mmCIF file with all atom_site columns, C-alpha atoms and ligand atoms in Angstrom:
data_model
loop_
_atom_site.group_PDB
_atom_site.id
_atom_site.type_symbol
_atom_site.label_atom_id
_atom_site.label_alt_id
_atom_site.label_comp_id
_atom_site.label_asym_id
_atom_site.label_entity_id
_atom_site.label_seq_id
_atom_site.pdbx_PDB_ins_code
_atom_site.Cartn_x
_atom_site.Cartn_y
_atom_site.Cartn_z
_atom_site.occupancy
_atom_site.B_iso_or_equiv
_atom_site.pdbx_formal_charge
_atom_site.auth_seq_id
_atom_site.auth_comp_id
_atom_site.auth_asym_id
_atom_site.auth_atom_id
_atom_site.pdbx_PDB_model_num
ATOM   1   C CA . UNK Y 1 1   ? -2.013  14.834  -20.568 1.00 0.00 ? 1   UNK Y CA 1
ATOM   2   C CA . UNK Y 1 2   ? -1.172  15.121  -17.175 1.00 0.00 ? 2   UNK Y CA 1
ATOM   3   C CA . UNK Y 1 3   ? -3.923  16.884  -14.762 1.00 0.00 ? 3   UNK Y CA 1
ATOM   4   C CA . UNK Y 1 4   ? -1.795  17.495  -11.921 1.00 0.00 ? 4   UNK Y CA 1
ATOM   5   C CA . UNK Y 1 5   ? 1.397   18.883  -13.620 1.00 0.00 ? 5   UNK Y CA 1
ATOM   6   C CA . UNK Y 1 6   ? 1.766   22.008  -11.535 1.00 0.00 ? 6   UNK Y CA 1
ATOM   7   C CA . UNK Y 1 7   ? 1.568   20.027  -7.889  1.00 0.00 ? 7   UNK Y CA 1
ATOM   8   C CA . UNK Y 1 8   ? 3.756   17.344  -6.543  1.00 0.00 ? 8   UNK Y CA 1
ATOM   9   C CA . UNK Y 1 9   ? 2.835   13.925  -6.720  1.00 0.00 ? 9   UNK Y CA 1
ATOM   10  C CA . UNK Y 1 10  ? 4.182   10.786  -4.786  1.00 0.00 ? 10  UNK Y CA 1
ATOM   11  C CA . UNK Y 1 11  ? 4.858   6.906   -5.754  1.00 0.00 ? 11  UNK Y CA 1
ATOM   12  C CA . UNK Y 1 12  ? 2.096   5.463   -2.998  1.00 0.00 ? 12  UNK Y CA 1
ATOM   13  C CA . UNK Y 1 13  ? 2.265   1.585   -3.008  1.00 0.00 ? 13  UNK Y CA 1
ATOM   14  C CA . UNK Y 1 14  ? 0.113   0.384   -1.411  1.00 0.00 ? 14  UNK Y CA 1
ATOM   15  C CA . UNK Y 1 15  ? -0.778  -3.720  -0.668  1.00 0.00 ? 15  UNK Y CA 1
ATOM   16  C CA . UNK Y 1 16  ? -3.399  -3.919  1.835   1.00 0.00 ? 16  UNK Y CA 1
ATOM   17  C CA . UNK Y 1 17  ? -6.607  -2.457  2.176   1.00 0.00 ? 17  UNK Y CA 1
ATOM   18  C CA . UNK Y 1 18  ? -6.395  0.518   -0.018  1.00 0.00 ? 18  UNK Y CA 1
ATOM   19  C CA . UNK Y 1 19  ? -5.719  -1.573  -2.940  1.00 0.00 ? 19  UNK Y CA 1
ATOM   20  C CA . UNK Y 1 20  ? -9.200  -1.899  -5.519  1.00 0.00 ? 20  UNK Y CA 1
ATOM   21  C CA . UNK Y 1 21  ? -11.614 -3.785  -4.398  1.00 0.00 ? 21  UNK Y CA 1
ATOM   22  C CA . UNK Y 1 22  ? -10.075 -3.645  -1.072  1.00 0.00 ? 22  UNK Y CA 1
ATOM   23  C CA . UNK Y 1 23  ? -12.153 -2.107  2.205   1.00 0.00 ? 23  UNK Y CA 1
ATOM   24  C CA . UNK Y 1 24  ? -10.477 0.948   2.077   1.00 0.00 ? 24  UNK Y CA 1
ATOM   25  C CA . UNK Y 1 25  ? -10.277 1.894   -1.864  1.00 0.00 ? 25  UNK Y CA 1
ATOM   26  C CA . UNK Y 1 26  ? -13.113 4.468   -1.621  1.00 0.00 ? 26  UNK Y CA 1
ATOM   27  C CA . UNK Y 1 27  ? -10.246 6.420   0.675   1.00 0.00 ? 27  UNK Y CA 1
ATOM   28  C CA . UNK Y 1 28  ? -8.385  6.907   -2.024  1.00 0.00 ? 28  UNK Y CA 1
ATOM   29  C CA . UNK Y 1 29  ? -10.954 7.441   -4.525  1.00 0.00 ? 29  UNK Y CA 1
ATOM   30  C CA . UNK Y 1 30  ? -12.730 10.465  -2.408  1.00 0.00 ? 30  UNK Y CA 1
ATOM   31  C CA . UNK Y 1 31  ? -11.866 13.876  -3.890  1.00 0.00 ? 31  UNK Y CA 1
ATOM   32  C CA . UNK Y 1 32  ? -12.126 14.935  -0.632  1.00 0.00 ? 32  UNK Y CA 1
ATOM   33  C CA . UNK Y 1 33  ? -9.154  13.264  0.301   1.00 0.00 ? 33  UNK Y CA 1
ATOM   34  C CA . UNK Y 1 34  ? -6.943  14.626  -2.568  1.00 0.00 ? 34  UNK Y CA 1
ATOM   35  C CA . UNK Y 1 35  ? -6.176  13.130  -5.881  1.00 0.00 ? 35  UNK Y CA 1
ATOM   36  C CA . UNK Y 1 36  ? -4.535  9.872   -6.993  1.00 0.00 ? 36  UNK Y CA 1
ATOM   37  C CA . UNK Y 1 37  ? -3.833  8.055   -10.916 1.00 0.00 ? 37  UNK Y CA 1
ATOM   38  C CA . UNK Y 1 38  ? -2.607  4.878   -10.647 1.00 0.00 ? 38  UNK Y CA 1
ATOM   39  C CA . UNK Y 1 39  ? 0.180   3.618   -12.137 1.00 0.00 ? 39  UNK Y CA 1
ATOM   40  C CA . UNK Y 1 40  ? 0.892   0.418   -12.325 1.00 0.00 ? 40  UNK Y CA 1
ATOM   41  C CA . UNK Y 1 41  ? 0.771   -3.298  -10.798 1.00 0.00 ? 41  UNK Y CA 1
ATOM   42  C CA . UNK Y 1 42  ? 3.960   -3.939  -9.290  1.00 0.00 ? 42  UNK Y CA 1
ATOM   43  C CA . UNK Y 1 43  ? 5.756   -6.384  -6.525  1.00 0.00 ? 43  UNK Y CA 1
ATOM   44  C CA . UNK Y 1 44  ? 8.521   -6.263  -4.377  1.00 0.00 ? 44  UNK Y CA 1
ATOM   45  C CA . UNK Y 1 45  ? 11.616  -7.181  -5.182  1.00 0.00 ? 45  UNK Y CA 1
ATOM   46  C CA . UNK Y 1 46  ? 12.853  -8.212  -2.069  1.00 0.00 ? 46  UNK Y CA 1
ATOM   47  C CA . UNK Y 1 47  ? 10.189  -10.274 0.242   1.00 0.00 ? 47  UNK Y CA 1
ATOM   48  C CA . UNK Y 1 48  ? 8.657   -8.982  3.243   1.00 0.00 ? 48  UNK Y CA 1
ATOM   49  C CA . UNK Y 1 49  ? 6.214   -10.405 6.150   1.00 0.00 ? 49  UNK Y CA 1
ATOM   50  C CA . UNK Y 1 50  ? 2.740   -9.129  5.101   1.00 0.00 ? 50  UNK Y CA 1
ATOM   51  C CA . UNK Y 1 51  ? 1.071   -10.466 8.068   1.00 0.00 ? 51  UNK Y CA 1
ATOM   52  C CA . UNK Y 1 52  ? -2.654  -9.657  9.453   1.00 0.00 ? 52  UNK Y CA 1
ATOM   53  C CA . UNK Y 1 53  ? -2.773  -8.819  13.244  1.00 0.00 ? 53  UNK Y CA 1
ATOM   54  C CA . UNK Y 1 54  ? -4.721  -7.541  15.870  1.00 0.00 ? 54  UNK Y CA 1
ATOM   55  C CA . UNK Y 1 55  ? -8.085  -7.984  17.038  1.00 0.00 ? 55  UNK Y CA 1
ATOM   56  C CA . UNK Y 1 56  ? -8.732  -5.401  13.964  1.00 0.00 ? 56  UNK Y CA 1
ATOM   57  C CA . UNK Y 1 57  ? -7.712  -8.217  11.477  1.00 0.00 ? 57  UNK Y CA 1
ATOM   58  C CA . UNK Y 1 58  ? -5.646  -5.534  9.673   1.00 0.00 ? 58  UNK Y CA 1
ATOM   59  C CA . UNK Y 1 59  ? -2.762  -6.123  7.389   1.00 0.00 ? 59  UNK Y CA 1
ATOM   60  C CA . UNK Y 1 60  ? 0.907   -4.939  7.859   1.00 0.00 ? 60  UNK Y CA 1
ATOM   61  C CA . UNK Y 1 61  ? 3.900   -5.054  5.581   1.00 0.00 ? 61  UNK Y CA 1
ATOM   62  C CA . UNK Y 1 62  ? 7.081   -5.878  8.429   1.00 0.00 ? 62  UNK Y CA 1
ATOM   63  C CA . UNK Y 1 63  ? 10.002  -4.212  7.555   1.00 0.00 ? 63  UNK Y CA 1
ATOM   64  C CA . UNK Y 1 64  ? 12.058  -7.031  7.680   1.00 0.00 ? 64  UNK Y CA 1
ATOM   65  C CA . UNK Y 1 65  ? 13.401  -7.229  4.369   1.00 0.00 ? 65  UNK Y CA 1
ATOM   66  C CA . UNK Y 1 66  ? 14.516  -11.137 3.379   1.00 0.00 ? 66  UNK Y CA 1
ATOM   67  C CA . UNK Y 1 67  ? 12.067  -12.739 5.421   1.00 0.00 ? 67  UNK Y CA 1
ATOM   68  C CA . UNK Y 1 68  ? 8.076   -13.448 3.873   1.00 0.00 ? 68  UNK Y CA 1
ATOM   69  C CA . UNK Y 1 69  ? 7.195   -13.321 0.496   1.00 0.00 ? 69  UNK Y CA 1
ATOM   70  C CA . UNK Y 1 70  ? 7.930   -10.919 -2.376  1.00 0.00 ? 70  UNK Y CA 1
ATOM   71  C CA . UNK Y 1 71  ? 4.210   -8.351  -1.859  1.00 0.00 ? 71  UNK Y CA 1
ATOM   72  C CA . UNK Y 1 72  ? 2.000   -7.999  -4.604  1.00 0.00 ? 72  UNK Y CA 1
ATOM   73  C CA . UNK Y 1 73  ? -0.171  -4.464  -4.776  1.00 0.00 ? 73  UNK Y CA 1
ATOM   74  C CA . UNK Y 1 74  ? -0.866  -1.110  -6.787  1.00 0.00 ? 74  UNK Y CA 1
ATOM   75  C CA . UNK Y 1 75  ? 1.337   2.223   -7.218  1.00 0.00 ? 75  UNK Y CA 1
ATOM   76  C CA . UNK Y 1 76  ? -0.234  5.331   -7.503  1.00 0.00 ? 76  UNK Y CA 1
ATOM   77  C CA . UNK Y 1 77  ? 0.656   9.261   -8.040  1.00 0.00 ? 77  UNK Y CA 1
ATOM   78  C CA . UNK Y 1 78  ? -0.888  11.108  -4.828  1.00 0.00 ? 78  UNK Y CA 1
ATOM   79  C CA . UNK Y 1 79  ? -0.950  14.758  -4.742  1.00 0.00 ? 79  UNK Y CA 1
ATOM   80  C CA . UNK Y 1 80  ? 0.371   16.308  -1.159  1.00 0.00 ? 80  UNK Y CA 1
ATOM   81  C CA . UNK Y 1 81  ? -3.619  16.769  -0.016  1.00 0.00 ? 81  UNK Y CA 1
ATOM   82  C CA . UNK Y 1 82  ? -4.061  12.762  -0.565  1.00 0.00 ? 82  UNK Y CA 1
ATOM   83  C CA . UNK Y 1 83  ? -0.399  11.990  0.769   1.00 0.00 ? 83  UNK Y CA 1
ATOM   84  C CA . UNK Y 1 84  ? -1.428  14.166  3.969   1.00 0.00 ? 84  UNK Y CA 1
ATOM   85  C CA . UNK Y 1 85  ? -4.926  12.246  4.628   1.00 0.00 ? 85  UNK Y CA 1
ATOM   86  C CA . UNK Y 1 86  ? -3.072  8.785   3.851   1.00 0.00 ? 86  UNK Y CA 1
ATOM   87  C CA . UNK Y 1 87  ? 0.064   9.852   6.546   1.00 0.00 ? 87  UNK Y CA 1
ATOM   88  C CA . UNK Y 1 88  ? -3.119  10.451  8.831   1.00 0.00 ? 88  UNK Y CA 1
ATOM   89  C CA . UNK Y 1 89  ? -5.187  7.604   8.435   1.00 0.00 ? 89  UNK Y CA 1
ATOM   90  C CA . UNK Y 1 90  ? -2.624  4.982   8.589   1.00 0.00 ? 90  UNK Y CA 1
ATOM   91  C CA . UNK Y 1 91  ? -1.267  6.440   11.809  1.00 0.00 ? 91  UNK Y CA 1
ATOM   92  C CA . UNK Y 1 92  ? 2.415   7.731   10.427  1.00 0.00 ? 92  UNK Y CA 1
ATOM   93  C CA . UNK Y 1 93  ? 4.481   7.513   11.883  1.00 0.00 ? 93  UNK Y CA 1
ATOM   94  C CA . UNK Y 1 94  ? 3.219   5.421   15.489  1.00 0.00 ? 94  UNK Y CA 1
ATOM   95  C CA . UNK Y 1 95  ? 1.405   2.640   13.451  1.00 0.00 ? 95  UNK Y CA 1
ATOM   96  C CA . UNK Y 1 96  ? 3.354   2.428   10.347  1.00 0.00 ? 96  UNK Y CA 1
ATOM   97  C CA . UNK Y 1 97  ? 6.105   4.590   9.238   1.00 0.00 ? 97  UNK Y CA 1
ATOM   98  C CA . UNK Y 1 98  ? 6.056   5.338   5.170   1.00 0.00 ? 98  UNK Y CA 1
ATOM   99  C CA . UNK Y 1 99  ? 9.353   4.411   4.070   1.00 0.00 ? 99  UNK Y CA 1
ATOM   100 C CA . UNK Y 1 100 ? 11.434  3.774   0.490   1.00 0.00 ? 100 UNK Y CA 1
ATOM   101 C CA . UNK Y 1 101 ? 10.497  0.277   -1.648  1.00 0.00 ? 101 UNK Y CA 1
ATOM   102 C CA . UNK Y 1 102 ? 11.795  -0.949  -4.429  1.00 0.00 ? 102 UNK Y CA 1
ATOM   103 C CA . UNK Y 1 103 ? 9.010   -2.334  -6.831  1.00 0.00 ? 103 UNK Y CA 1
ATOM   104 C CA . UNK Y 1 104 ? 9.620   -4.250  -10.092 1.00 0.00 ? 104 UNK Y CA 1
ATOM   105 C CA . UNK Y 1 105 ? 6.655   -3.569  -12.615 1.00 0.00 ? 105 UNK Y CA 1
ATOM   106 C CA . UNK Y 1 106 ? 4.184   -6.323  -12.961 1.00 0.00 ? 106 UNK Y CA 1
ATOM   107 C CA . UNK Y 1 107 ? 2.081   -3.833  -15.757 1.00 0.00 ? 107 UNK Y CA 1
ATOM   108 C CA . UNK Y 1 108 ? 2.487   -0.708  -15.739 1.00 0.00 ? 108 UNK Y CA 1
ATOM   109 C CA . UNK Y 1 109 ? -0.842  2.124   -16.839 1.00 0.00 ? 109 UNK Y CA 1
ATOM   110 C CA . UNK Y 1 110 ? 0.640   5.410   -16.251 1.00 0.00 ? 110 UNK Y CA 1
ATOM   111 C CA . UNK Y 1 111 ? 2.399   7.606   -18.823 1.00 0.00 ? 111 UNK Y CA 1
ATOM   112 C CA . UNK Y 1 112 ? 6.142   7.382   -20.184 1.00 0.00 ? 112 UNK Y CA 1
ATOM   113 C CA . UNK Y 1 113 ? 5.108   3.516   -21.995 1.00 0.00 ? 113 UNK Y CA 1
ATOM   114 C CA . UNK Y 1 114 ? 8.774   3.634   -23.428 1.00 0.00 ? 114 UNK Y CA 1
ATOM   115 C CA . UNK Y 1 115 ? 10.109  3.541   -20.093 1.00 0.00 ? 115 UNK Y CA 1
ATOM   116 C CA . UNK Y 1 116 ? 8.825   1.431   -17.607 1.00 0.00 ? 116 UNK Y CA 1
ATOM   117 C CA . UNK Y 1 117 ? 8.059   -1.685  -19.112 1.00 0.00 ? 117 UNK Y CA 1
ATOM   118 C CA . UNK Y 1 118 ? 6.933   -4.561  -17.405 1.00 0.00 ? 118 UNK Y CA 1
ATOM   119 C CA . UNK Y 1 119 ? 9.787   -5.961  -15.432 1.00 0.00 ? 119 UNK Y CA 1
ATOM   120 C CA . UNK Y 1 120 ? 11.827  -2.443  -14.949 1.00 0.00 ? 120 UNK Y CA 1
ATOM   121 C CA . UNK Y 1 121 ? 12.057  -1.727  -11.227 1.00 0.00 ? 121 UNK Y CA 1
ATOM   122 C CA . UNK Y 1 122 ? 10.705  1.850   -9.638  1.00 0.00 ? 122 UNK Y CA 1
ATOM   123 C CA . UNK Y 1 123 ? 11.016  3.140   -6.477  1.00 0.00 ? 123 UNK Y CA 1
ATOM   124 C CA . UNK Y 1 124 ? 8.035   4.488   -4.428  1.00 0.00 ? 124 UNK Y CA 1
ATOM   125 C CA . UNK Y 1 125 ? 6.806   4.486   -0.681  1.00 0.00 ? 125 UNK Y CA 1
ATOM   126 C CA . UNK Y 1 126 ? 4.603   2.190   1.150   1.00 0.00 ? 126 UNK Y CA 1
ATOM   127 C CA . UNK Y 1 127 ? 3.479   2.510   4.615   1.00 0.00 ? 127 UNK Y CA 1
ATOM   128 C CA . UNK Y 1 128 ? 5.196   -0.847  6.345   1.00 0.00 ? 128 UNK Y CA 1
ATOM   129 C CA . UNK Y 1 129 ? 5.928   -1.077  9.957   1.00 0.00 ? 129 UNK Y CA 1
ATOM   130 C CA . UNK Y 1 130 ? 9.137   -1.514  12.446  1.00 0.00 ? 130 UNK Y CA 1
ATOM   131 C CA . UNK Y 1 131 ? 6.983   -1.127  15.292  1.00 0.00 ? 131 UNK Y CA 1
ATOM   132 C CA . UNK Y 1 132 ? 4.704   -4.319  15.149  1.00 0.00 ? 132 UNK Y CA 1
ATOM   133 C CA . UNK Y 1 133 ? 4.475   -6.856  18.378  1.00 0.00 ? 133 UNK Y CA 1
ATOM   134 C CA . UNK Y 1 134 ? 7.070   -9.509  17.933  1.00 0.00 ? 134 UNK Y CA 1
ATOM   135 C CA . UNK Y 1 135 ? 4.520   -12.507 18.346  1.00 0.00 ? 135 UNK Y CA 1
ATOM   136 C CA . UNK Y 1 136 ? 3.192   -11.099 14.804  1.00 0.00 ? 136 UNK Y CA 1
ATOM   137 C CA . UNK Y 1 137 ? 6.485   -13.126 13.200  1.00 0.00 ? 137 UNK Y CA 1
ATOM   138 C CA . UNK Y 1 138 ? 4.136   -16.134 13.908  1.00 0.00 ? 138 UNK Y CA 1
ATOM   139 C CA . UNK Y 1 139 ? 1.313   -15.217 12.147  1.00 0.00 ? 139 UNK Y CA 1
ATOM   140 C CA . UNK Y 1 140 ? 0.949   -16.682 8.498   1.00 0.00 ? 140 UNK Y CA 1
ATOM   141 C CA . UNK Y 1 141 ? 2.492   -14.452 5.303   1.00 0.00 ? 141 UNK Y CA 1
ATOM   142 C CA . UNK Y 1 142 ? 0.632   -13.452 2.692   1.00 0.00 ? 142 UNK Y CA 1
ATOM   143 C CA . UNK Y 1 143 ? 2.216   -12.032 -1.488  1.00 0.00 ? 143 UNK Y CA 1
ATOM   144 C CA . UNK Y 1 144 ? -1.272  -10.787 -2.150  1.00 0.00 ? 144 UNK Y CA 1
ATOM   145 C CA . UNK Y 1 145 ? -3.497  -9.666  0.419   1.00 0.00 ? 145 UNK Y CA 1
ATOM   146 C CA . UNK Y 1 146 ? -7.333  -9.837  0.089   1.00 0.00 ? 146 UNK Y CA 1
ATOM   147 C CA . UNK Y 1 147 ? -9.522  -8.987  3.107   1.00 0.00 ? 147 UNK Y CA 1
ATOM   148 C CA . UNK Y 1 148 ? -12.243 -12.059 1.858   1.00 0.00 ? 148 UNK Y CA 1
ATOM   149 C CA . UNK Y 1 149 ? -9.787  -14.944 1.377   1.00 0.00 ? 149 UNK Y CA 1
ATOM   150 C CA . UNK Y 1 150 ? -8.906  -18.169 2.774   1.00 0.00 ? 150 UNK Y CA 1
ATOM   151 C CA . UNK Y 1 151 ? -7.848  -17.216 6.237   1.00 0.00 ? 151 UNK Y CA 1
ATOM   152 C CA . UNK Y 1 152 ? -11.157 -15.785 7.220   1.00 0.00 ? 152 UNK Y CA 1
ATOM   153 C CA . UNK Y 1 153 ? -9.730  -12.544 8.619   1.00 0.00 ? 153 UNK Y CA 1
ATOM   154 C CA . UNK Y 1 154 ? -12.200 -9.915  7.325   1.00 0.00 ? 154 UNK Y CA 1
ATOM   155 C CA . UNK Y 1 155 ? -10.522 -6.665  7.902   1.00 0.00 ? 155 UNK Y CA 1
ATOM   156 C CA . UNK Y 1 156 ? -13.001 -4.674  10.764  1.00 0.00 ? 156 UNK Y CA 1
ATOM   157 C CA . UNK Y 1 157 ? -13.491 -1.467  9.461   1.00 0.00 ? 157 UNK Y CA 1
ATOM   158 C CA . UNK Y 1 158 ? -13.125 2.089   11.405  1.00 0.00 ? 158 UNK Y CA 1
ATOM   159 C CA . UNK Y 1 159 ? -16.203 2.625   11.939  1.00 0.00 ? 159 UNK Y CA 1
ATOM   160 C CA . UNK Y 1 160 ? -17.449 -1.019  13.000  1.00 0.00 ? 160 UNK Y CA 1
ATOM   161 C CA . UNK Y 1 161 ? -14.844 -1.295  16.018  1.00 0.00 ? 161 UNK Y CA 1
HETATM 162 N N1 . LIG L 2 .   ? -3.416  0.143   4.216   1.00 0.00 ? 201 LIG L N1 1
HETATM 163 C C1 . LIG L 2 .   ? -2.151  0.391   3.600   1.00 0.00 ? 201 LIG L C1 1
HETATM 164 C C2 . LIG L 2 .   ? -1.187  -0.265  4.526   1.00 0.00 ? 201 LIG L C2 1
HETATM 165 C C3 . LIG L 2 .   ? -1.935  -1.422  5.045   1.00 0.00 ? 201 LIG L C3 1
HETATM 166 C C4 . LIG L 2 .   ? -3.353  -1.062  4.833   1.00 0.00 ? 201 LIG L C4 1
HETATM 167 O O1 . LIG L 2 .   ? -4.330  -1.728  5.066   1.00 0.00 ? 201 LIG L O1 1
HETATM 168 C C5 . LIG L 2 .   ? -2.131  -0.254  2.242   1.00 0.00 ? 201 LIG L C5 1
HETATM 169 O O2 . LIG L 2 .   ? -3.154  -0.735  1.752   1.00 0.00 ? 201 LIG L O2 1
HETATM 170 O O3 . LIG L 2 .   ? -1.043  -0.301  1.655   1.00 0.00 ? 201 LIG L O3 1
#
């Protein structure tokens, strides 16, 4: 059964803080917001720079295909109320623009089983970035971002800066 049948829904992937468990998954999960299902665990298939910058400690996805590591996150379905509120939050298009990725399924949870098996490859948008400060091709890559690892870059939320 599909709830949302009669409104159009769009691949999100996302990688950073919107993923679950992330500091931004209650974002997606307010009704407020709009609607998402998710769909599946997926990575790119080409590599990218996910690198964290700014004084923020927030995560970006450089378009800069070839160069990084292949990015590990979540697709979901967004209706047009959720894909408006995401467009706004993540500052489309001055911050990040949302732009075409191809994905290849890591496990996929949404309907149509036959079809998209682990290992097919979907297409779906992502919010990376063309307009990041060059001295950000220093920073260290991540493939699977987590605001509490390693590097000790906690993510400052919104309402903390
Ligand atoms: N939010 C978006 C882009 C980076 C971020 O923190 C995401 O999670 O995909």
């Amino acid at each position: 059964m599909n709830f949302n049948y009669d409104c159009k829904m769009t691949r999100v992937f996302v990688y950073g803080t919107l993923k679950e468990g992330q500091p931004n998954y209650d974002r997606m999960l307010d009704i407020t917001n709009g609607t998402v299902q998710f769909l599946a665990r997926a990575r790119t298939v080409d590599p990218y720079p996910l690198v964290i910058a700014t004084d923020d400690n927030i995560p970006f996805m450089l378009n800069l295909p070839g160069k990084g590591q292949r990015v590990r996150g979540e697709v979901y379905e967004v209706d047009d109320k959720m894909l408006k509120f995401l467009d706004w939050f993540e500052g489309c298009p001055d911050m990040y623009q949302r732009t075409l990725v191809q994905l290849e399924v890591e496990e996929w949870a949404g309907e149509d089983e036959d079809e998209q098996k682990t290992g097919s490859i979907v297409e779906s948008f992502v919010y990376n970035t063309t307009t990041y400060k060059p001295e950000w091709l220093q920073n260290p890559t991540y493939e699977n971002y987590d605001t509490y690892g390693d590097h000790g870059l906690k993510y400052v939320c919104r309402e903390d800066r």
